[in-house]
mmCIF file of C-alpha atoms in Angstrom:
data_model
loop_
_atom_site.group_PDB
_atom_site.id
_atom_site.type_symbol
_atom_site.label_atom_id
_atom_site.label_comp_id
_atom_site.label_asym_id
_atom_site.label_seq_id
_atom_site.Cartn_x
_atom_site.Cartn_y
_atom_site.Cartn_z
ATOM 1 C CA MET H 124 0.032 -0.076 -0.120
ATOM 2 C CA LYS H 125 1.072 3.934 -0.070
ATOM 3 C CA ILE H 126 1.180 4.528 3.135
ATOM 4 C CA GLY H 127 1.274 8.235 4.325
ATOM 5 C CA PHE H 128 3.589 8.491 7.845
ATOM 6 C CA ILE H 129 3.801 11.621 9.830
ATOM 7 C CA GLY H 130 5.473 12.020 12.594
ATOM 8 C CA LEU H 131 9.087 10.012 12.508
ATOM 9 C CA GLY H 132 10.733 10.407 15.742
ATOM 10 C CA VAL H 133 11.768 8.316 18.237
ATOM 11 C CA MET H 134 8.990 6.318 17.747
ATOM 12 C CA GLY H 135 7.778 6.856 14.556
ATOM 13 C CA ALA H 136 10.960 6.314 12.650
ATOM 14 C CA PRO H 137 10.971 2.454 13.576
ATOM 15 C CA MET H 138 7.799 2.155 12.540
ATOM 16 C CA ALA H 139 8.117 3.550 9.344
ATOM 17 C CA ARG H 140 11.269 1.571 8.928
ATOM 18 C CA ASN H 141 9.314 -1.349 9.392
ATOM 19 C CA LEU H 142 6.101 -0.917 7.299
ATOM 20 C CA ALA H 143 8.952 -0.343 4.336
ATOM 21 C CA ALA H 144 10.483 -3.571 5.065
ATOM 22 C CA ALA H 145 7.506 -4.363 5.050
ATOM 23 C CA GLY H 146 7.029 -3.701 1.189
ATOM 24 C CA HIS H 147 4.804 -0.444 1.740
ATOM 25 C CA GLU H 148 5.334 2.996 -0.111
ATOM 26 C CA ILE H 149 5.999 5.416 2.363
ATOM 27 C CA VAL H 150 4.482 9.202 1.869
ATOM 28 C CA THR H 151 5.927 12.495 4.395
ATOM 29 C CA SER H 152 6.040 15.427 4.991
ATOM 30 C CA LEU H 153 9.179 16.946 7.111
ATOM 31 C CA ASN H 154 8.704 19.698 9.429
ATOM 32 C CA ARG H 155 12.791 20.824 10.446
ATOM 33 C CA SER H 156 13.554 17.205 10.470
ATOM 34 C CA ALA H 157 15.439 14.894 7.072
ATOM 35 C CA LEU H 158 14.495 11.965 6.410
ATOM 36 C CA PRO H 159 15.693 9.922 8.932
ATOM 37 C CA GLU H 160 18.617 7.444 7.969
ATOM 38 C CA GLY H 161 17.589 3.620 6.516
ATOM 39 C CA LEU H 162 14.526 5.105 5.426
ATOM 40 C CA ALA H 163 13.222 5.465 1.981
ATOM 41 C CA ALA H 164 10.257 7.156 1.459
ATOM 42 C CA THR H 165 8.404 9.812 -1.182
ATOM 43 C CA VAL H 166 8.706 14.014 0.702
ATOM 44 C CA VAL H 167 5.811 16.045 -0.066
ATOM 45 C CA PRO H 168 4.861 19.333 0.946
ATOM 46 C CA ASP H 169 2.761 19.161 3.735
ATOM 47 C CA PRO H 170 0.303 16.548 5.656
ATOM 48 C CA ARG H 171 -2.584 17.503 3.177
ATOM 49 C CA GLU H 172 -0.520 16.296 0.939
ATOM 50 C CA VAL H 173 0.881 12.986 2.267
ATOM 51 C CA ALA H 174 -3.049 12.357 2.342
ATOM 52 C CA ARG H 175 -3.567 13.299 -1.347
ATOM 53 C CA ALA H 176 -0.530 10.679 -2.285
ATOM 54 C CA SER H 177 -1.892 7.916 0.369
ATOM 55 C CA GLU H 178 -4.543 4.837 0.810
ATOM 56 C CA ILE H 179 -3.744 5.016 4.645
ATOM 57 C CA VAL H 180 -2.874 7.781 6.638
ATOM 58 C CA ILE H 181 -1.058 7.106 9.965
ATOM 59 C CA THR H 182 0.104 10.126 12.092
ATOM 60 C CA MET H 183 2.501 9.288 15.473
ATOM 61 C CA LEU H 184 2.812 12.257 17.400
ATOM 62 C CA PRO H 185 3.819 14.234 20.975
ATOM 63 C CA ASP H 186 -0.153 15.200 21.813
ATOM 64 C CA THR H 187 -2.902 15.969 21.094
ATOM 65 C CA PRO H 188 -2.707 19.829 19.418
ATOM 66 C CA ASP H 189 -0.056 18.182 17.201
ATOM 67 C CA VAL H 190 -2.402 16.024 16.201
ATOM 68 C CA GLY H 191 -5.164 18.620 16.059
ATOM 69 C CA ARG H 192 -2.713 20.577 14.427
ATOM 70 C CA VAL H 193 -1.695 18.036 11.859
ATOM 71 C CA LEU H 194 -5.330 17.038 10.726
ATOM 72 C CA LEU H 195 -7.626 19.707 11.277
ATOM 73 C CA GLY H 196 -5.015 23.193 10.674
ATOM 74 C CA ASP H 197 -4.089 24.285 7.120
ATOM 75 C CA ASN H 198 -2.937 22.475 4.507
ATOM 76 C CA GLY H 199 -4.138 19.497 7.266
ATOM 77 C CA VAL H 200 -4.823 16.112 6.437
ATOM 78 C CA VAL H 201 -8.663 15.998 6.254
ATOM 79 C CA GLY H 202 -8.258 18.380 3.968
ATOM 80 C CA GLY H 203 -6.640 16.067 1.460
ATOM 81 C CA LEU H 204 -8.331 12.889 2.029
ATOM 82 C CA SER H 205 -10.256 11.350 -0.661
ATOM 83 C CA ALA H 206 -13.540 8.678 -0.107
ATOM 84 C CA GLY H 207 -12.183 5.400 1.334
ATOM 85 C CA ALA H 208 -8.951 6.517 2.822
ATOM 86 C CA LEU H 209 -8.547 5.382 6.465
ATOM 87 C CA VAL H 210 -6.758 7.677 8.906
ATOM 88 C CA ILE H 211 -4.858 6.040 11.591
ATOM 89 C CA ASP H 212 -3.541 7.792 14.643
ATOM 90 C CA MET H 213 -1.546 5.779 16.550
ATOM 91 C CA SER H 214 -0.360 8.534 19.383
ATOM 92 C CA SER H 215 -1.762 9.105 22.862
ATOM 93 C CA ILE H 216 -3.580 11.590 22.900
ATOM 94 C CA SER H 217 -7.357 12.724 24.358
ATOM 95 C CA PRO H 218 -9.821 9.824 23.881
ATOM 96 C CA ILE H 219 -12.222 12.897 24.086
ATOM 97 C CA ALA H 220 -10.041 14.552 21.354
ATOM 98 C CA THR H 221 -10.402 12.112 19.036
ATOM 99 C CA ALA H 222 -13.233 11.376 18.395
ATOM 100 C CA ASP H 223 -13.889 15.076 17.373
ATOM 101 C CA PHE H 224 -11.084 14.442 15.071
ATOM 102 C CA ALA H 225 -12.779 10.781 13.643
ATOM 103 C CA ARG H 226 -15.727 13.026 13.104
ATOM 104 C CA ALA H 227 -13.889 15.349 10.960
ATOM 105 C CA VAL H 228 -12.381 12.448 9.283
ATOM 106 C CA ARG H 229 -15.453 10.956 8.910
ATOM 107 C CA GLU H 230 -17.248 14.004 7.346
ATOM 108 C CA LYS H 231 -14.892 13.014 4.165
ATOM 109 C CA ALA H 232 -16.212 9.638 3.881
ATOM 110 C CA ALA H 233 -12.739 8.212 5.437
ATOM 111 C CA GLY H 234 -12.527 5.746 8.040
ATOM 112 C CA TYR H 235 -10.977 6.881 11.668
ATOM 113 C CA LEU H 236 -8.875 4.192 14.274
ATOM 114 C CA ASP H 237 -7.239 5.340 17.229
ATOM 115 C CA ALA H 238 -4.142 2.892 17.782
ATOM 116 C CA PRO H 239 -1.748 4.183 20.627
ATOM 117 C CA VAL H 240 1.329 1.559 21.135
ATOM 118 C CA SER H 241 3.344 0.243 23.851
ATOM 119 C CA GLY H 242 6.292 -1.136 24.149
ATOM 120 C CA GLY H 243 8.557 1.827 24.011
ATOM 121 C CA GLU H 244 11.902 2.610 20.874
ATOM 122 C CA VAL H 245 12.708 -1.109 21.907
ATOM 123 C CA GLY H 246 9.363 -2.204 21.242
ATOM 124 C CA ALA H 247 9.446 -0.326 17.743
ATOM 125 C CA ARG H 248 12.174 -1.402 16.255
ATOM 126 C CA ALA H 249 11.510 -4.559 16.861
ATOM 127 C CA ALA H 250 8.116 -4.290 15.376
ATOM 128 C CA SER H 251 7.364 -5.868 19.151
ATOM 129 C CA LEU H 252 4.058 -3.136 19.949
ATOM 130 C CA THR H 253 1.417 -3.323 21.872
ATOM 131 C CA ILE H 254 -1.270 -1.861 20.052
ATOM 132 C CA MET H 255 -4.640 -0.639 21.134
ATOM 133 C CA VAL H 256 -7.162 -0.230 18.995
ATOM 134 C CA GLY H 257 -10.673 2.006 19.084
ATOM 135 C CA GLY H 258 -12.884 2.058 15.864
ATOM 136 C CA PRO H 259 -15.238 -0.158 13.881
ATOM 137 C CA ALA H 260 -14.385 -3.525 13.487
ATOM 138 C CA SER H 261 -14.140 -3.364 9.299
ATOM 139 C CA GLU H 262 -11.551 -0.937 9.140
ATOM 140 C CA PHE H 263 -9.564 -2.411 12.045
ATOM 141 C CA GLU H 264 -9.041 -5.919 9.907
ATOM 142 C CA ARG H 265 -8.777 -3.364 6.690
ATOM 143 C CA ALA H 266 -5.522 -2.154 8.755
ATOM 144 C CA LEU H 267 -4.253 -5.695 10.554
ATOM 145 C CA PRO H 268 -1.952 -6.883 8.052
ATOM 146 C CA ILE H 269 -0.213 -2.535 8.999
ATOM 147 C CA PHE H 270 -0.686 -3.455 12.757
ATOM 148 C CA GLU H 271 1.310 -6.642 12.030
ATOM 149 C CA ALA H 272 4.180 -5.264 10.679
ATOM 150 C CA LEU H 273 4.832 -3.010 13.577
ATOM 151 C CA GLY H 274 3.292 -5.474 16.734
ATOM 152 C CA LYS H 275 2.767 -8.790 18.167
ATOM 153 C CA ASN H 276 0.411 -8.174 21.161
ATOM 154 C CA ILE H 277 -2.834 -6.476 18.821
ATOM 155 C CA THR H 278 -6.217 -5.635 20.348
ATOM 156 C CA LEU H 279 -9.543 -3.894 18.939
ATOM 157 C CA VAL H 280 -10.708 -2.377 22.732
ATOM 158 C CA GLY H 281 -13.986 -1.447 21.117
ATOM 159 C CA GLU H 282 -16.230 0.140 18.076
ATOM 160 C CA ASN H 283 -16.084 3.313 19.339
ATOM 161 C CA ASN H 284 -12.983 6.576 18.431
ATOM 162 C CA GLY H 285 -11.600 6.884 21.484
ATOM 163 C CA ALA H 286 -11.706 2.303 22.738
ATOM 164 C CA GLY H 287 -7.708 3.156 21.931
ATOM 165 C CA GLN H 288 -6.920 6.059 23.814
ATOM 166 C CA ILE H 289 -8.220 4.819 27.046
ATOM 167 C CA CYS H 290 -6.612 1.822 26.732
ATOM 168 C CA LYS H 291 -3.253 3.162 26.834
ATOM 169 C CA ILE H 292 -3.840 5.933 29.502
ATOM 170 C CA ALA H 293 -5.134 2.590 31.760
ATOM 171 C CA ASN H 294 -1.797 0.850 30.579
ATOM 172 C CA GLN H 295 0.275 4.757 31.644
ATOM 173 C CA ILE H 296 -1.127 4.399 35.036
ATOM 174 C CA VAL H 297 -0.372 0.952 35.008
ATOM 175 C CA VAL H 298 3.250 1.885 34.055
ATOM 176 C CA ALA H 299 3.550 5.021 36.466
ATOM 177 C CA LEU H 300 2.265 3.193 39.277
ATOM 178 C CA ASN H 301 4.793 -0.005 39.006
ATOM 179 C CA ILE H 302 7.342 2.391 38.069
ATOM 180 C CA GLU H 303 6.856 5.025 41.161
ATOM 181 C CA ALA H 304 6.508 1.707 43.543
ATOM 182 C CA VAL H 305 10.237 -0.026 42.573
ATOM 183 C CA ALA H 306 11.337 3.574 43.203
ATOM 184 C CA GLU H 307 10.355 3.665 46.522
ATOM 185 C CA ALA H 308 11.874 0.000 47.307
ATOM 186 C CA LEU H 309 15.428 1.055 45.830
ATOM 187 C CA VAL H 310 15.337 4.255 48.217
ATOM 188 C CA PHE H 311 14.197 2.411 50.997
ATOM 189 C CA ALA H 312 16.357 -0.871 50.383
ATOM 190 C CA SER H 313 19.842 1.271 49.909
ATOM 191 C CA LYS H 314 18.700 4.171 53.213
ATOM 192 C CA ALA H 315 18.366 1.103 54.951
ATOM 193 C CA GLY H 316 21.880 0.074 54.097
ATOM 194 C CA CYS H 317 20.865 -3.042 51.311
ATOM 195 C CA ASP H 318 23.181 -2.867 48.577
ATOM 196 C CA PRO H 319 20.152 -1.981 46.037
ATOM 197 C CA ALA H 320 21.353 -4.280 43.153
ATOM 198 C CA THR H 321 21.517 -7.457 45.242
ATOM 199 C CA VAL H 322 17.772 -6.332 46.768
ATOM 200 C CA ARG H 323 16.153 -5.982 43.050
ATOM 201 C CA LYS H 324 17.891 -9.591 41.763
ATOM 202 C CA ALA H 325 16.003 -11.254 45.060
ATOM 203 C CA LEU H 326 12.791 -9.833 44.221
ATOM 204 C CA LEU H 327 12.835 -11.165 40.275
ATOM 205 C CA GLY H 328 12.851 -14.178 41.434
ATOM 206 C CA GLY H 329 9.420 -13.693 43.703
ATOM 207 C CA PHE H 330 6.359 -12.427 43.300
ATOM 208 C CA ALA H 331 7.162 -8.666 42.815
ATOM 209 C CA ALA H 332 8.944 -9.686 39.541
ATOM 210 C CA SER H 333 7.942 -7.481 36.851
ATOM 211 C CA ARG H 334 9.335 -5.492 33.405
ATOM 212 C CA VAL H 335 9.561 -2.093 35.500
ATOM 213 C CA LEU H 336 11.485 -3.784 38.173
ATOM 214 C CA GLU H 337 13.560 -5.518 35.332
ATOM 215 C CA VAL H 338 14.332 -3.315 33.556
ATOM 216 C CA HIS H 339 14.054 0.251 34.936
ATOM 217 C CA GLY H 340 14.773 -0.747 38.340
ATOM 218 C CA GLN H 341 18.518 -2.029 36.568
ATOM 219 C CA ARG H 342 17.980 2.268 35.148
ATOM 220 C CA MET H 343 17.912 3.200 38.840
ATOM 221 C CA ILE H 344 20.469 1.903 40.007
ATOM 222 C CA GLU H 345 23.210 2.211 36.985
ATOM 223 C CA ARG H 346 22.234 5.400 36.584
ATOM 224 C CA THR H 347 21.392 5.296 32.763
ATOM 225 C CA PHE H 348 18.376 7.723 31.779
ATOM 226 C CA ALA H 349 19.297 8.303 28.423
ATOM 227 C CA PRO H 350 15.327 8.562 27.069
ATOM 228 C CA GLY H 351 13.438 5.242 26.111
ATOM 229 C CA PHE H 352 10.041 7.027 27.075
ATOM 230 C CA ARG H 353 10.855 10.721 28.261
ATOM 231 C CA VAL H 354 9.555 12.225 31.600
ATOM 232 C CA ARG H 355 7.804 15.096 29.817
ATOM 233 C CA LEU H 356 5.936 12.860 27.827
ATOM 234 C CA HIS H 357 4.445 10.276 31.180
ATOM 235 C CA GLN H 358 3.333 13.853 32.578
ATOM 236 C CA LYS H 359 1.578 14.320 29.640
ATOM 237 C CA ASP H 360 -0.087 10.650 29.863
ATOM 238 C CA LEU H 361 -0.755 11.133 33.449
ATOM 239 C CA GLY H 362 -1.823 14.859 32.701
ATOM 240 C CA LEU H 363 -5.328 12.737 30.288
ATOM 241 C CA ALA H 364 -5.332 10.331 33.158
ATOM 242 C CA LEU H 365 -6.489 13.118 35.304
ATOM 243 C CA GLU H 366 -8.179 15.499 33.231
ATOM 244 C CA SER H 367 -10.362 11.633 31.813
ATOM 245 C CA ALA H 368 -11.115 10.764 35.490
ATOM 246 C CA ARG H 369 -12.217 14.276 36.574
ATOM 247 C CA ALA H 370 -15.220 14.151 33.545
ATOM 248 C CA LEU H 371 -16.047 10.680 35.028
ATOM 249 C CA GLY H 372 -16.389 11.304 38.473
ATOM 250 C CA VAL H 373 -13.782 8.734 39.148
ATOM 251 C CA ALA H 374 -11.171 9.643 41.263
ATOM 252 C CA LEU H 375 -7.173 8.262 40.806
ATOM 253 C CA PRO H 376 -5.048 9.185 43.996
ATOM 254 C CA ASN H 377 -2.260 7.704 43.068
ATOM 255 C CA THR H 378 -1.842 8.294 39.944
ATOM 256 C CA ALA H 379 -2.924 12.215 41.276
ATOM 257 C CA THR H 380 0.532 11.570 43.360
ATOM 258 C CA VAL H 381 2.884 9.842 40.524
ATOM 259 C CA GLN H 382 2.219 12.840 38.092
ATOM 260 C CA GLU H 383 3.135 15.352 41.180
ATOM 261 C CA LEU H 384 6.683 13.179 41.442
ATOM 262 C CA LEU H 385 6.894 13.113 36.794
ATOM 263 C CA ASN H 386 6.436 17.378 37.592
ATOM 264 C CA ALA H 387 9.062 17.482 40.299
ATOM 265 C CA CYS H 388 11.290 15.760 38.367
ATOM 266 C CA ALA H 389 10.805 18.134 35.296
ATOM 267 C CA ALA H 390 10.770 21.185 37.804
ATOM 268 C CA ARG H 391 14.849 19.668 38.051
ATOM 269 C CA GLY H 392 15.105 19.770 34.126
ATOM 270 C CA ALA H 393 15.065 15.705 33.987
ATOM 271 C CA GLY H 394 12.180 16.644 31.209
ATOM 272 C CA ASP H 395 14.173 14.968 28.540
ATOM 273 C CA ALA H 396 14.896 11.935 31.158
ATOM 274 C CA ASP H 397 13.693 8.717 31.194
ATOM 275 C CA HIS H 398 10.315 7.579 32.666
ATOM 276 C CA ALA H 399 12.873 6.106 35.026
ATOM 277 C CA ALA H 400 14.508 9.437 36.581
ATOM 278 C CA LEU H 401 11.262 9.015 38.910
ATOM 279 C CA VAL H 402 13.459 7.797 41.634
ATOM 280 C CA GLN H 403 15.226 11.070 41.869
ATOM 281 C CA ALA H 404 12.434 12.360 43.601
ATOM 282 C CA LEU H 405 12.132 10.530 45.967
ATOM 283 C CA GLU H 406 15.913 10.319 46.545
ATOM 284 C CA VAL H 407 15.999 14.296 46.904
ATOM 285 C CA LEU H 408 12.633 13.679 49.964
ATOM 286 C CA ALA H 409 14.905 11.352 50.953
ATOM 287 C CA ASN H 410 18.007 12.829 50.900
ATOM 288 C CA HIS H 411 19.350 9.339 49.792
ATOM 289 C CA PRO H 412 20.337 8.582 46.291
ATOM 290 C CA VAL H 413 20.012 4.870 45.526
ATOM 291 C CA ALA H 414 23.452 4.640 43.927
ATOM 292 C CA GLU H 415 25.769 7.111 42.637
ATOM 293 C CA THR H 416 25.646 8.862 39.159
ATOM 294 C CA ARG H 417 26.954 6.922 36.578
ATOM 295 C CA GLY H 418 25.232 7.644 33.718
ATOM 296 C CA VAL H 419 23.500 9.794 31.884
ATOM 297 C CA ALA H 420 21.023 12.127 34.316
#
């Protein structure tokens, strides 16, 4: 297929490369960046031209306003859509705004799926992303070969647009609270005089074992906070969680606490560090580092 791909960042670039490797022709528009290394693509002037040249348009952008500008702004995707085209937004954005974007696309007789992902840059490179999809089953089936070139765990969460975004918010709540729990445990153990690496090794053999303890616990100990998934992006995602919870009348007390810890990290200049750097906020409160700094803070 001819696939328009807008958003060739940390996640988007390897995703587009995987689609090209699967035999699809990639069309894109570039703003301030050059075409990523190793990606063969046709470059057109703007998102409207991407839509005109493509059967399917994928967006992979940082935040809700970015998706809004690309879809609905001057020279946006919606202005170039043909009847029967399909837009797939794989960004992590507001489920409320997602419904609005879907309506605008459908007014052009085109389809829309929200399909946010989990798995980070590693999953994007390995084509092993978890993909959470909201939208009609017929459109999901049409997009499935594309999703299969990008990920392994692919789920149609619901046939309403926004269902995929709600699932992604739930994912980000679980990940954030797990990171915070691992950080608390390692700060506690280290200040009590135990070797945090040994504690982590012991915990990995029991019921406390998790992927976060395995990967992010190691980051906290080794002080390697070069970004896989940035603090500021997790801030954004928990902001979406709290905004949606207010609209639903749902209390998310621990999500709010972790958001404040992420805010503290960002205030200290760590907004572009990996979200494992959340441990630094707890270290400040404890006046004790888990380990000596050896990596990128």
